[in-house]
Coordinates of N, CA, C and O in Angstrom, one line a residue:
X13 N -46.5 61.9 49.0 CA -46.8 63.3 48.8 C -47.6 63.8 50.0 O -48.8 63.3 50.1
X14 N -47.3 64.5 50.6 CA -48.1 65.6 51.6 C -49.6 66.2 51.4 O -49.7 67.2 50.7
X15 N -50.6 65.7 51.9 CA -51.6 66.4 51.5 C -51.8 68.0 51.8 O -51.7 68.3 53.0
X16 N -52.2 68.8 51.1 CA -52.0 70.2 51.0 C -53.7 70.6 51.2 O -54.5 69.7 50.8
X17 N -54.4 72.0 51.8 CA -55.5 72.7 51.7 C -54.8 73.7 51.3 O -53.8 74.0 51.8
X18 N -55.6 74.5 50.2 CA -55.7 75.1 49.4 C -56.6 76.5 49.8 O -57.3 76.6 48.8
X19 N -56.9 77.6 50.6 CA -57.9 78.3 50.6 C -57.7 79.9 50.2 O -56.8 80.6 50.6
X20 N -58.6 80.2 49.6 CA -58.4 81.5 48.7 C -59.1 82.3 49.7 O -60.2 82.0 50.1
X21 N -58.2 83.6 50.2 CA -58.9 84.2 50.9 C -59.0 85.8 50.6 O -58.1 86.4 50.1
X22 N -60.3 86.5 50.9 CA -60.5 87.4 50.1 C -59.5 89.0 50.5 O -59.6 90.0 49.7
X23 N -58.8 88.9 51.7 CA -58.5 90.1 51.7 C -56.5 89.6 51.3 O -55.9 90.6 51.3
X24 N -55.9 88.7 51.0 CA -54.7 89.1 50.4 C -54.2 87.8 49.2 O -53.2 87.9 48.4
X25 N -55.0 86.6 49.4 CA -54.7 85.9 48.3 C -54.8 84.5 48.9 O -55.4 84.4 50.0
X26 N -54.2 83.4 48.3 CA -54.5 82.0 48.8 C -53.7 81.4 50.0 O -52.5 81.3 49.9
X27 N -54.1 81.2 50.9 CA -53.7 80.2 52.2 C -53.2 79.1 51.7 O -53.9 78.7 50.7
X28 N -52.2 78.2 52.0 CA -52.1 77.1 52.0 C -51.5 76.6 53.5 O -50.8 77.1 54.4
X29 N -52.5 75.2 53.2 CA -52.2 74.5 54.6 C -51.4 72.9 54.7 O -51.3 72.0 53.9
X30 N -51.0 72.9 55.6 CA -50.8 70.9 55.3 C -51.6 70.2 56.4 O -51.9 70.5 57.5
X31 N -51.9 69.0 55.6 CA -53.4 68.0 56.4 C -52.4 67.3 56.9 O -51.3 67.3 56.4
X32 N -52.6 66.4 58.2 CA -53.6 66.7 58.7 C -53.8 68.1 59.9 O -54.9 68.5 60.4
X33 N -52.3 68.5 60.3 CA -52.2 69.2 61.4 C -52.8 70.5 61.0 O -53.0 71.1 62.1
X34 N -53.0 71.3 60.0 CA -53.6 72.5 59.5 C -52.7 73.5 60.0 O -53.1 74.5 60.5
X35 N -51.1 73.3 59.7 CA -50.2 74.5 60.1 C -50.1 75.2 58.8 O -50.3 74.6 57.7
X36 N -49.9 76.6 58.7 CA -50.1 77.3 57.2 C -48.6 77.1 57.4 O -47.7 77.0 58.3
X37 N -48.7 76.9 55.4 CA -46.7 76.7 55.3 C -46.6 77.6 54.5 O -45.4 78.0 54.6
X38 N -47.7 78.4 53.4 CA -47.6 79.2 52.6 C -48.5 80.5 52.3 O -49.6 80.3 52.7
X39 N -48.2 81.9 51.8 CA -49.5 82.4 51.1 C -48.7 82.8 49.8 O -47.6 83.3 49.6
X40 N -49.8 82.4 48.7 CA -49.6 83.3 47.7 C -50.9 85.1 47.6 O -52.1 85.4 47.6
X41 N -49.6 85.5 47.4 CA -50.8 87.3 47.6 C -50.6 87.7 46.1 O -49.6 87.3 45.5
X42 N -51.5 88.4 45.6 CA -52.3 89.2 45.0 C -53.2 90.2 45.4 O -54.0 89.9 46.2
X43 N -53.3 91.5 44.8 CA -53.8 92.7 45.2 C -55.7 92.0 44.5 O -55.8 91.5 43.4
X44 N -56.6 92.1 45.2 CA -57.7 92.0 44.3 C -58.6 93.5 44.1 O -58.6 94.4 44.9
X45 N -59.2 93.6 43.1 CA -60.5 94.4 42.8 C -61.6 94.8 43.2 O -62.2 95.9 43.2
X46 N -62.1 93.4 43.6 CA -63.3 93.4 44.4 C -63.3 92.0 45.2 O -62.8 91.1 44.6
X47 N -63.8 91.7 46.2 CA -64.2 91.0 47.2 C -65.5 89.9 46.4 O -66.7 89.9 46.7
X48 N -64.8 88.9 45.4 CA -65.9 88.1 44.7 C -65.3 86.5 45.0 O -64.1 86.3 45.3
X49 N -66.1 85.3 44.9 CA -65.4 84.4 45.1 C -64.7 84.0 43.9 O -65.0 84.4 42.7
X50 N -63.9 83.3 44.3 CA -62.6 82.8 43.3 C -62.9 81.3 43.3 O -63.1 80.6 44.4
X51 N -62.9 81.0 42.4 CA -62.2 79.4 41.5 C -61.0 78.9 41.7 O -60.2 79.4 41.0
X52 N -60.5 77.8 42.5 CA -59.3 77.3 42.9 C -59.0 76.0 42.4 O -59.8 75.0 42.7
X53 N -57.6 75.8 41.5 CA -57.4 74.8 41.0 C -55.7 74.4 40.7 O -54.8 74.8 40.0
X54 N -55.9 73.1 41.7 CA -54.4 72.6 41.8 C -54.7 71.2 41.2 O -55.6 70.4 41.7
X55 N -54.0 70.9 40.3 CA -54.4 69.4 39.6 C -53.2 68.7 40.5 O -52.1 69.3 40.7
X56 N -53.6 67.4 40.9 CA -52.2 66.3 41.4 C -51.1 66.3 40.8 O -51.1 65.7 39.7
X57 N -50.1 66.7 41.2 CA -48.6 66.2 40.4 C -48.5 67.7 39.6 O -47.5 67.7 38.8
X58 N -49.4 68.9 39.6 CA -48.7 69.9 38.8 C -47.9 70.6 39.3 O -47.4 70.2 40.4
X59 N -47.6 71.5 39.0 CA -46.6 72.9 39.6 C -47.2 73.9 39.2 O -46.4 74.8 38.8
X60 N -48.2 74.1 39.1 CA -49.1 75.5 39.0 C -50.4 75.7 39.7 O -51.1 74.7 39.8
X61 N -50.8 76.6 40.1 CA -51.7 77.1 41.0 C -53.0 77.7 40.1 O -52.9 78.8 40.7
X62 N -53.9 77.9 39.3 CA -54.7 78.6 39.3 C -56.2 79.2 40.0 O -57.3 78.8 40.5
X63 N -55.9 80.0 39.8 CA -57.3 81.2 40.8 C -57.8 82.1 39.7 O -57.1 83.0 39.2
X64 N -59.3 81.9 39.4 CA -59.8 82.6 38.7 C -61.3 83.0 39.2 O -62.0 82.4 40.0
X65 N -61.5 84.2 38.6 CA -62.8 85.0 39.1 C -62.9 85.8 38.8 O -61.9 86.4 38.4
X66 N -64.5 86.8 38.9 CA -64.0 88.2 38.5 C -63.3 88.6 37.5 O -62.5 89.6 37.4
X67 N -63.5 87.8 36.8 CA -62.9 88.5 34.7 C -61.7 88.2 34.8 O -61.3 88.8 33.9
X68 N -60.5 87.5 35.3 CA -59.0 87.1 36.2 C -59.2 86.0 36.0 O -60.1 85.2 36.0
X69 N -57.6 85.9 35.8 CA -57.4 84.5 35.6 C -55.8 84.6 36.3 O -55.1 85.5 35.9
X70 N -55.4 83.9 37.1 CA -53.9 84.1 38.0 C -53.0 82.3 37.8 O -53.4 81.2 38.0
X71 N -52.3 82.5 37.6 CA -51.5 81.4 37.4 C -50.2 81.4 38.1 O -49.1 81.8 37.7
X72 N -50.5 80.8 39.4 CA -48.8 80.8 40.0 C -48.0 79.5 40.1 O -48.7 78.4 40.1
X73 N -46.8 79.5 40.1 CA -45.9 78.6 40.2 C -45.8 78.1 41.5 O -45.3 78.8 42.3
X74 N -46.2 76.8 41.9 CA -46.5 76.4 43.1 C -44.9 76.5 44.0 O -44.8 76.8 45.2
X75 N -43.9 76.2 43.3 CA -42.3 76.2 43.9 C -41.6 77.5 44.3 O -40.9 77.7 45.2
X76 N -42.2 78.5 43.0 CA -41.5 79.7 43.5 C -42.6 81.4 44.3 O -42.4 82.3 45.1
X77 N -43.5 81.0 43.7 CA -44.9 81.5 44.0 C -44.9 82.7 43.6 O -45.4 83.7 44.1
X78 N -44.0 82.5 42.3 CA -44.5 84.0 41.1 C -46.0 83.7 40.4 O -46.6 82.7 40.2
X79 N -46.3 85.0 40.2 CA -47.2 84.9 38.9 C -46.5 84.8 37.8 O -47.1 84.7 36.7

């Protein structure tokens, strides 16, 4: 399995990266409300993305990168 970085960024949504070379392979976007930090959580072996903050809770599908 590929190791992945994960970073939530505040002006369109989460970055993703792959270790070790740090080339972005993905973003997942979302419109936000306010500029607050977010809670990021990819458990090993799932297929879902969670980002929560700010009263929000976002759940994306790591394969297709719906909410």
């Amino acid at each position: 399995e590929e190791d992945t970085l994960y970073i939530s960024n505040l002006a369109h949504g989460v970055d993703v990266y792959s270790l070790p070379c740090l080339e972005q392979t993905r973003r997942f976007n979302y419109q936000t409300k306010t500029n607050a930090v977010r809670h990021l959580v990819v458990a090993r072996g799932s297929q879902n993305l969670l980002l929560s903050g700010d009263g929000e809770t976002l759940v994306f599908d790591i394969n297709t990168g719906k909410l």
